[in-house]
PDB file of C-alpha atoms and ligand atoms in Angstrom:
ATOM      1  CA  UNK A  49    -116.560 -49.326  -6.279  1.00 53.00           C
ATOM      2  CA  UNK A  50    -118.645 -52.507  -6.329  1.00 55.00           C
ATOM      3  CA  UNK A  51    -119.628 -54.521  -9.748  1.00 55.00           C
ATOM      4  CA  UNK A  52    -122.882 -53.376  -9.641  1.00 57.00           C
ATOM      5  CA  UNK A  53    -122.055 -49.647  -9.811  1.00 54.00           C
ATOM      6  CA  UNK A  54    -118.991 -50.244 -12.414  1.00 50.00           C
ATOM      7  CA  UNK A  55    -121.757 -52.039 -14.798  1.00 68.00           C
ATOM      8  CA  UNK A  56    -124.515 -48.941 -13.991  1.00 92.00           C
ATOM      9  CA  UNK A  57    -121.720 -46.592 -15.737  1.00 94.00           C
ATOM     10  CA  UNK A  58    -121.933 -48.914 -19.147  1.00 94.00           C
ATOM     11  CA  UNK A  59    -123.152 -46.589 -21.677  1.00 97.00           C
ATOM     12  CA  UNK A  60    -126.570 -47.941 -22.623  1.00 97.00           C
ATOM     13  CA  UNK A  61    -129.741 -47.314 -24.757  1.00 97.00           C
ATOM     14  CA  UNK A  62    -130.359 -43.643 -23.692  1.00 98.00           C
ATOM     15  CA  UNK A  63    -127.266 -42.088 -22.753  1.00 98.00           C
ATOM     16  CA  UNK A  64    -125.036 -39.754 -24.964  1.00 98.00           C
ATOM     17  CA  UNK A  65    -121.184 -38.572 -25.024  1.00 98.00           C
ATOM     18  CA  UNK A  66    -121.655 -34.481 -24.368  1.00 99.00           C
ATOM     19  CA  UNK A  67    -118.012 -33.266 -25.983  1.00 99.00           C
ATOM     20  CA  UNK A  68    -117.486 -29.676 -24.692  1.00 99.00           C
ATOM     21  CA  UNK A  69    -115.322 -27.740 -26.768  1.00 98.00           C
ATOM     22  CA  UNK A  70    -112.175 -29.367 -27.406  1.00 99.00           C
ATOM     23  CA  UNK A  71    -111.206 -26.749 -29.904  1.00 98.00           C
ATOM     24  CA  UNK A  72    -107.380 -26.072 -30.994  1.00 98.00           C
ATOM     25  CA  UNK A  73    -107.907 -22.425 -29.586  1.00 98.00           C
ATOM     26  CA  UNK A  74    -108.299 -24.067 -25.718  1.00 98.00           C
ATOM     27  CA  UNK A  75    -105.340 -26.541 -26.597  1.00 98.00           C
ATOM     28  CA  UNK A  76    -101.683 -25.832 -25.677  1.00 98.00           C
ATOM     29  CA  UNK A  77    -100.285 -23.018 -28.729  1.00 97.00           C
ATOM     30  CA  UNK A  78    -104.259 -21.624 -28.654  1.00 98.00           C
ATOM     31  CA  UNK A  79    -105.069 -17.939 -28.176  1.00 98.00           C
ATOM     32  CA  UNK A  80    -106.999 -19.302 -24.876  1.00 98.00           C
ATOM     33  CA  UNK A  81    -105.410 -22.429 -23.802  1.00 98.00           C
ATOM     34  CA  UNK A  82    -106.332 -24.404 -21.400  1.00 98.00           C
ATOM     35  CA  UNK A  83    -103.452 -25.807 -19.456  1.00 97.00           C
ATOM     36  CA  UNK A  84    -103.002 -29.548 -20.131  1.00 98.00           C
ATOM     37  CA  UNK A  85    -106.261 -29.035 -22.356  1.00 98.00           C
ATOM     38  CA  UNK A  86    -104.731 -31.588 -24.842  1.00 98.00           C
ATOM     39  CA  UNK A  87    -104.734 -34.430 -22.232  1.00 98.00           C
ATOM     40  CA  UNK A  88    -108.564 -34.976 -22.730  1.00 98.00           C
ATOM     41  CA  UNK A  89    -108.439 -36.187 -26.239  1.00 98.00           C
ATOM     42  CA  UNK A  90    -106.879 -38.985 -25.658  1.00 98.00           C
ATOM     43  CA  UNK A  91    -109.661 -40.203 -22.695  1.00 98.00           C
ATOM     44  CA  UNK A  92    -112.094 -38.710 -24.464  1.00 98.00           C
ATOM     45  CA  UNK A  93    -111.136 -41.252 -27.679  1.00 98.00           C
ATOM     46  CA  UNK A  94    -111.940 -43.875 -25.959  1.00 98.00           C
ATOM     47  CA  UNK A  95    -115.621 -43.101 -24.522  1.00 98.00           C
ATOM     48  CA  UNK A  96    -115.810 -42.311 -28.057  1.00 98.00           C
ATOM     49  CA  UNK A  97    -115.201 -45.834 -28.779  1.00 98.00           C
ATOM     50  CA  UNK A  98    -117.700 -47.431 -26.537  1.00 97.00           C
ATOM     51  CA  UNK A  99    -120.593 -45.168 -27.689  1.00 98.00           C
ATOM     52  CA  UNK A 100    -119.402 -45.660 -31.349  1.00 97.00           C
ATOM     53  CA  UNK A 101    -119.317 -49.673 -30.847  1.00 96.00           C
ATOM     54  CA  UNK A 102    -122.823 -49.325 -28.810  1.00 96.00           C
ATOM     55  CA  UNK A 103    -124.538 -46.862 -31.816  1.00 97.00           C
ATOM     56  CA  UNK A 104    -124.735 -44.278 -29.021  1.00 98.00           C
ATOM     57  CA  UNK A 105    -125.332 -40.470 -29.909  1.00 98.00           C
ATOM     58  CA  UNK A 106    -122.594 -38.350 -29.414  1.00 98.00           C
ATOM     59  CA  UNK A 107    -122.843 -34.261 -29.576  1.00 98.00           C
ATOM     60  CA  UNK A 108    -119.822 -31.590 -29.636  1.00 98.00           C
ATOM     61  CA  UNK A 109    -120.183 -28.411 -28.721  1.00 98.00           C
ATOM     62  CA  UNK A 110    -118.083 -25.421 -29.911  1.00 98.00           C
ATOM     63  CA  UNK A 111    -117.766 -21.858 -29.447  1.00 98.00           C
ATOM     64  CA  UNK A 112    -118.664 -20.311 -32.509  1.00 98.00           C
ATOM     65  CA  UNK A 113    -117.917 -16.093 -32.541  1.00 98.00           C
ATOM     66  CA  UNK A 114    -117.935 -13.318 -34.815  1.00 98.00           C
ATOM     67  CA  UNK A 115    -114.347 -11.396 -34.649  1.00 98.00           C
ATOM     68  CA  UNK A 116    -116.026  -8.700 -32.773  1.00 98.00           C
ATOM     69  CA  UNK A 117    -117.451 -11.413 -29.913  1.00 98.00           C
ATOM     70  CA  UNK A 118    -118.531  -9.381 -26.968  1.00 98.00           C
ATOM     71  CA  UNK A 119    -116.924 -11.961 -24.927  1.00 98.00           C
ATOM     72  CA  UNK A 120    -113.535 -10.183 -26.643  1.00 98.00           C
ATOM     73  CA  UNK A 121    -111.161  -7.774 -24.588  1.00 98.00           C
ATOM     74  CA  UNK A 122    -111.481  -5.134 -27.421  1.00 97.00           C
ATOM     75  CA  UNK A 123    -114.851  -5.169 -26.878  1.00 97.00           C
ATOM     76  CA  UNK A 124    -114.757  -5.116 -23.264  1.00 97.00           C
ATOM     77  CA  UNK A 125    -115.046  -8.873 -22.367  1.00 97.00           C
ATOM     78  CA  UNK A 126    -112.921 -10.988 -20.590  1.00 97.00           C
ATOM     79  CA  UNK A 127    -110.864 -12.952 -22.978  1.00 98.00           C
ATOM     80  CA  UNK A 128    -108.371 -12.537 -25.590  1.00 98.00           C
ATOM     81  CA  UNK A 129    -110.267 -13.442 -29.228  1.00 98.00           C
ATOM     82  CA  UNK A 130    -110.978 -17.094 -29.491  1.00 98.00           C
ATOM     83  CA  UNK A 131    -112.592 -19.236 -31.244  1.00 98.00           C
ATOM     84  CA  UNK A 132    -113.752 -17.338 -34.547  1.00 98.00           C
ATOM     85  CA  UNK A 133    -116.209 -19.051 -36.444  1.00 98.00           C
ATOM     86  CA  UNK A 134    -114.571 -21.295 -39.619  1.00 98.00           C
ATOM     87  CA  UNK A 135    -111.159 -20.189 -38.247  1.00 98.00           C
ATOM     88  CA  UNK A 136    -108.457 -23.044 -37.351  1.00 98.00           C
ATOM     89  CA  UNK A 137    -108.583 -22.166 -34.535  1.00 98.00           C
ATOM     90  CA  UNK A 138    -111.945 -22.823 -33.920  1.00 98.00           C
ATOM     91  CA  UNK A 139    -112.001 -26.107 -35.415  1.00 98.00           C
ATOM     92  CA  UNK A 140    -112.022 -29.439 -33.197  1.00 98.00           C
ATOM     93  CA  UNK A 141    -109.007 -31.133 -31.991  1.00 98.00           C
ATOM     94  CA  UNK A 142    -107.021 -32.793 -35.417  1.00 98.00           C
ATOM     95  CA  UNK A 143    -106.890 -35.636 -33.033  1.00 98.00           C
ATOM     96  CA  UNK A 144    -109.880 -35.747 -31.690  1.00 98.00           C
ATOM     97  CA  UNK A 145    -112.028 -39.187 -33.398  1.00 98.00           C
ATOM     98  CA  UNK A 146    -115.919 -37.734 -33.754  1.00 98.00           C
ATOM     99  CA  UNK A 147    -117.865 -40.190 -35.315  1.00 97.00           C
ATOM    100  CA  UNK A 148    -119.403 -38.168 -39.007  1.00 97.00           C
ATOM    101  CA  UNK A 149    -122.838 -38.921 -36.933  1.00 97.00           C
ATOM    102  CA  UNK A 150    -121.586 -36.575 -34.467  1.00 98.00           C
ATOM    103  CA  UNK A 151    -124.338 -33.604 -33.694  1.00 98.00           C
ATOM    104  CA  UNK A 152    -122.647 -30.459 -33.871  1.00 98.00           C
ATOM    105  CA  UNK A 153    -124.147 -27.775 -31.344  1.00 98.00           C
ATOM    106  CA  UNK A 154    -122.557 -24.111 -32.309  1.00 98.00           C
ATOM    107  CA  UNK A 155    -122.627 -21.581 -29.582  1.00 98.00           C
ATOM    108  CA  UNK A 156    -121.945 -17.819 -28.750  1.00 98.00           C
ATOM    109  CA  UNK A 157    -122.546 -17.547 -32.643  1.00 98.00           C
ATOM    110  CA  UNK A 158    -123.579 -14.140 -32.493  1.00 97.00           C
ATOM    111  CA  UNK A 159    -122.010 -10.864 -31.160  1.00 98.00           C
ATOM    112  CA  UNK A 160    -123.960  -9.433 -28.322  1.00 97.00           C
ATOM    113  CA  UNK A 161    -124.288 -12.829 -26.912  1.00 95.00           C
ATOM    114  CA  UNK A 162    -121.942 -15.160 -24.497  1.00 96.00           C
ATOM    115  CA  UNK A 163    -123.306 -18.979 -23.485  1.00 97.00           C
ATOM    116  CA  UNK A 164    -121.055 -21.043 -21.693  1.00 98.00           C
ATOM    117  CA  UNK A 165    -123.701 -23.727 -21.884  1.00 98.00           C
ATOM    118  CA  UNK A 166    -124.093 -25.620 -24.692  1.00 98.00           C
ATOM    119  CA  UNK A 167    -127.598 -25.325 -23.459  1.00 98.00           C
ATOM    120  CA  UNK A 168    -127.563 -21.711 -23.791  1.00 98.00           C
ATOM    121  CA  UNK A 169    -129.539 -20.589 -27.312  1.00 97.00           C
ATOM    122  CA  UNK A 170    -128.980 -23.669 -28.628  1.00 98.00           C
ATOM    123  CA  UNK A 171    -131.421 -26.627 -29.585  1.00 98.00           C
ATOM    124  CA  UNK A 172    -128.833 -29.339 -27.972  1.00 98.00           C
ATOM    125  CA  UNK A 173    -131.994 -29.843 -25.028  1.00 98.00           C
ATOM    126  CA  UNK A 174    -134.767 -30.784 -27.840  1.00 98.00           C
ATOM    127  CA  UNK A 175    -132.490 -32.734 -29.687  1.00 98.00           C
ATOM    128  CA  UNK A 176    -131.333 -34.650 -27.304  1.00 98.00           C
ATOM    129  CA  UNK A 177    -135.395 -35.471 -26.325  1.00 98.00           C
ATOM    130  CA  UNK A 178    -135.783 -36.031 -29.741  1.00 97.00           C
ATOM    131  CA  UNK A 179    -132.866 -38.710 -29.538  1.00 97.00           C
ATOM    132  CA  UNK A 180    -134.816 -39.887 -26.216  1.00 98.00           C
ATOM    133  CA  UNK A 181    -131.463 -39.369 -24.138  1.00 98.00           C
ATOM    134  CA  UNK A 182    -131.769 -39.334 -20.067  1.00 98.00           C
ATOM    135  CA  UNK A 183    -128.279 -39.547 -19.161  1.00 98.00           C
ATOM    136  CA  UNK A 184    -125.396 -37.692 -20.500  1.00 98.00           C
ATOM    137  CA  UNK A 185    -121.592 -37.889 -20.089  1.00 98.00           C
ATOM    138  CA  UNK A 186    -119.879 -34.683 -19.990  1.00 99.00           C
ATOM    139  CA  UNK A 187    -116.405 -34.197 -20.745  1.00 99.00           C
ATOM    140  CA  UNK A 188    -113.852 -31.568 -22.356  1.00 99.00           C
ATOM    141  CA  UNK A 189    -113.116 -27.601 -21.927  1.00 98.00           C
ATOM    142  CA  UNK A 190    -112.742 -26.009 -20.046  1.00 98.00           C
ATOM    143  CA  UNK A 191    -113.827 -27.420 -16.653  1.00 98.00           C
ATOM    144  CA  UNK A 192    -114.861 -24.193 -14.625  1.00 98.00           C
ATOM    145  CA  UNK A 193    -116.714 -22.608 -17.760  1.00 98.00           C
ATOM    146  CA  UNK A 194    -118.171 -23.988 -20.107  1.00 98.00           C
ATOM    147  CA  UNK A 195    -118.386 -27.827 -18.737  1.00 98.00           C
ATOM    148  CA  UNK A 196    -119.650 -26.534 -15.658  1.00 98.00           C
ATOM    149  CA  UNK A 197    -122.412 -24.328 -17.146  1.00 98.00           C
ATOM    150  CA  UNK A 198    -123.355 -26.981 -19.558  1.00 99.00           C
ATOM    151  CA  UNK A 199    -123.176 -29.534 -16.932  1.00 99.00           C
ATOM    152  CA  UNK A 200    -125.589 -27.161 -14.542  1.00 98.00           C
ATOM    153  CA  UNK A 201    -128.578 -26.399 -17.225  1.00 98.00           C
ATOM    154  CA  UNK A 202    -127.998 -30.672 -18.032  1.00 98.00           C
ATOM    155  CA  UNK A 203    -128.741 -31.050 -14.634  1.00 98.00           C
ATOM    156  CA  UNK A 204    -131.730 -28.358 -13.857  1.00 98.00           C
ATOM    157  CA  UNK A 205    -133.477 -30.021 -17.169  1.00 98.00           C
ATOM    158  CA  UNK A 206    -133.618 -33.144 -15.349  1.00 98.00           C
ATOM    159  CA  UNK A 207    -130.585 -34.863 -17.182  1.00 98.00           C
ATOM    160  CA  UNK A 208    -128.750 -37.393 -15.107  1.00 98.00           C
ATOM    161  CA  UNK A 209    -124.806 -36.166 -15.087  1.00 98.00           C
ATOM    162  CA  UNK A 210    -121.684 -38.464 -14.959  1.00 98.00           C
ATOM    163  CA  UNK A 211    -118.978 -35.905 -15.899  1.00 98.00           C
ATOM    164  CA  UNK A 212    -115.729 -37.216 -16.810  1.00 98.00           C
ATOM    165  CA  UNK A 213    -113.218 -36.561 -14.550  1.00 98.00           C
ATOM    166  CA  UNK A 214    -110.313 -37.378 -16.407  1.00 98.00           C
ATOM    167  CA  UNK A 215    -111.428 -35.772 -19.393  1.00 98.00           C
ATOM    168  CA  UNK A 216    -111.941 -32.464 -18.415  1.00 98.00           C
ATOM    169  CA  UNK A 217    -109.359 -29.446 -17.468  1.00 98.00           C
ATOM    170  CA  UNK A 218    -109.461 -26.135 -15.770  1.00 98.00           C
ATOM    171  CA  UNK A 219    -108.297 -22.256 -16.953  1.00 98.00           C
ATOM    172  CA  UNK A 220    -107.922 -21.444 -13.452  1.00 98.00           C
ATOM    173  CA  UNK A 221    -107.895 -17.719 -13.934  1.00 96.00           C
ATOM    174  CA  UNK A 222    -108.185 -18.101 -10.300  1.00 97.00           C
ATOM    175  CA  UNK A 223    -106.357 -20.673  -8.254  1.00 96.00           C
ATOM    176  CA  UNK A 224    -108.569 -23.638  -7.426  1.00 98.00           C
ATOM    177  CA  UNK A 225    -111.295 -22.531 -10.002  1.00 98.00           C
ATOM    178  CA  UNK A 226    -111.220 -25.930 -11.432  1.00 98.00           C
ATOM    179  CA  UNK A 227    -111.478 -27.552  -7.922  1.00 98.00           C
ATOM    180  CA  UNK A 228    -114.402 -25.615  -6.349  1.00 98.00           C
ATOM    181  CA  UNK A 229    -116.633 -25.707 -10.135  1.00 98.00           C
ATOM    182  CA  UNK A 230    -115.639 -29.853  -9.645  1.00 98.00           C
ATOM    183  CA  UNK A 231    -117.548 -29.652  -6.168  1.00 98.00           C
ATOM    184  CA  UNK A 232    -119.729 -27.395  -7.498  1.00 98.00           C
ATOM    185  CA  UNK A 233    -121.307 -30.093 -10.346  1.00 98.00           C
ATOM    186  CA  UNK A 234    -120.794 -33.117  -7.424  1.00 98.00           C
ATOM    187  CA  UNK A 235    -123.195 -30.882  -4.904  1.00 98.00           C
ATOM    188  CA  UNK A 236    -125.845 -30.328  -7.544  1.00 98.00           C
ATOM    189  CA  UNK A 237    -126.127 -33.919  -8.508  1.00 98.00           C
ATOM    190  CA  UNK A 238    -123.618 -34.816 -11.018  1.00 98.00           C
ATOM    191  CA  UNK A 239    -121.737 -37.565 -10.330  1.00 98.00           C
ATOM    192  CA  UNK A 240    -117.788 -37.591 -11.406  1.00 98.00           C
ATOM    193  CA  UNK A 241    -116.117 -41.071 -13.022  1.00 98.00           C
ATOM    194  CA  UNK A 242    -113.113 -42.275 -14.541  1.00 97.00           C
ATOM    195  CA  UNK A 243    -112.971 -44.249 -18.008  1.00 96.00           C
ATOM    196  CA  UNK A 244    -111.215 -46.974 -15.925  1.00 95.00           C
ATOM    197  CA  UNK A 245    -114.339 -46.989 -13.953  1.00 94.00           C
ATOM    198  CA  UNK A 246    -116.317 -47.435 -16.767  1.00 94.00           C
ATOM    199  CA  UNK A 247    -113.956 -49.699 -18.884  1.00 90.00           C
ATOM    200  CA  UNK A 248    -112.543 -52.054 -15.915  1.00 79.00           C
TER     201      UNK A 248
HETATM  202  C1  VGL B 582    -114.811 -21.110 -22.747  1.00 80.95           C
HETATM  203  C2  VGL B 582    -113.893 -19.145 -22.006  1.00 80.95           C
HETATM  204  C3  VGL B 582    -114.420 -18.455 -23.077  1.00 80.95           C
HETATM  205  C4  VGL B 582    -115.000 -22.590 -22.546  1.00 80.95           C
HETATM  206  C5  VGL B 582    -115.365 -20.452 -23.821  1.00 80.95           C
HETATM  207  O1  VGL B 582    -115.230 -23.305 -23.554  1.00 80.95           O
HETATM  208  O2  VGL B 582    -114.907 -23.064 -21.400  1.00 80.95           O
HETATM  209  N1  VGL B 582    -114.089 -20.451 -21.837  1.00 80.95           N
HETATM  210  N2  VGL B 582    -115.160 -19.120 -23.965  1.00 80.95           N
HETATM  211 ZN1   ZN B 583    -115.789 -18.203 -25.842  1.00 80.95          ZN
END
C-alpha cells in the first residue's frame, strides 16, 4: 500500500463510522454470540477515536425486537430470542466508547418484520444525506448478516464502502459464511482495510 492510498483512508469531512450491532447478545455469554464477537470493540475504539478527534458522525445500529420477533424459533424463525428491546442484552457493548453524539438507528423493532440492514425501515439513508456523508466505514456484527446487508443497500445507494476488516466477525452457521459474504462486499464495490492501514 503506497502513501497516497494510506492518506485516501483518513477519515475526512464527509465520511462516517457505521457501528453494526455490537450488542452483548452477539458477544461471547449472549443468547446469539458471535464467535470472537468481542474482539471488535477494541478496533472499533479506536476508529472511534479518529472520527471523535476529527468531529466526524458516527451511527450504531441495533437490533431492536419485541419478545415475540418473527425472526424467533418459537415463532418459526431462525434464531434463538435475541436482542429484546430495553433488555441487557440488547444494550451496546459496556466497553464499547460511542461518543453521546452517536445516532442511534433501531431495527427489526416490530414483530412481523426482520432487516438485517440498518438500511432496512430505517431513516439511517436520509440522515446520513442530511449529515452530507458519501463515504461510510462499516464495522461490527455479525459479518455475514447484518454487516453484509447493511454494507450491500450502503453500496446500491451510491455510498462508497471501506468495511473494516478487523472489526468485523462471522456466525458461520455455515462453514466459510464469513469468508464468501467478505468476497461478496469486495465484488460489489466495497473495499476492505485495516485500522493499521488507516492509522500507520
Ligand atoms: C443479526 C442474526 C439475527 C446480526 C441480527 O446483527 O448480524 N444476526 N439478527
Ligand atoms: Zn436479530
Amino acid at each position: 500500500m503506497n502513501a497516497v492510498n494510506q492518506n485516501n483512508l483518513h477519515p475526512r469531512t464527509g465520511d462516517a463510522l457505521l457501528i453494526v450491532d455490537v450488542q452483548n447478545d452477539f458477544l461471547p455469554g449472549g443468547s446469539l454470540a458471535v464467535p470472537h464477537g468481542d474482539e471488535v470493540v477494541t478496533v472499533l475504539n479506536r476508529y472511534l477515536k479518529l472520527f471523535e478527534t476529527r468531529t466526524l458522525p458516527v451511527y450504531a445500529t441495533r437490533d431492536w425486537h419485541p419478545a415475540q420477533h418473527c425472526s424467533f424459533r418459537a415463532q418459526g424463525g431462525p434464531w434463538p430470542p435475541h436482542c429484546v428491546a430495553k433488555t441487557s442484552g440488547a444494550a451496546f457493548a459496556a466497553a464499547l466508547q460511542l461518543p453521546p453524539s452517536a445516532v442511534i438507528i433501531s431495527k427489526a423493532a416490530t414483530v412481523e418484520q426482520d432487516a438485517y440492514s440498518g438500511f432496512q425501515g430505517t431513516s439511517l439513508d436520509q440522515q446520513l444525506r442530511a449529515d452530507n456523508i458519501r463515504r461510510l466505514f462499516i464495522g461490527g456484527l455479525a459479518t455475514d448478516y447484518c454487516v453484509l446487508n447493511t454494507v450491500r443497500d450502503a453500496l446500491r445507494l451510491g455510498y462508497q464502502v471501506l468495511v473494516l476488516g478487523d472489526a468485523i466477525r462471522a456466525v458461520d452457521v455455515q462453514l466459510g459464511d464469513g469468508l464468501r459474504a467478505e468476497e461478496e462486499m469486495t465484488k460489489l464495490g466495497a473495499q476492505r482495510i485495516t485500522v493499521k492501514e488507516v492509522t500507520g
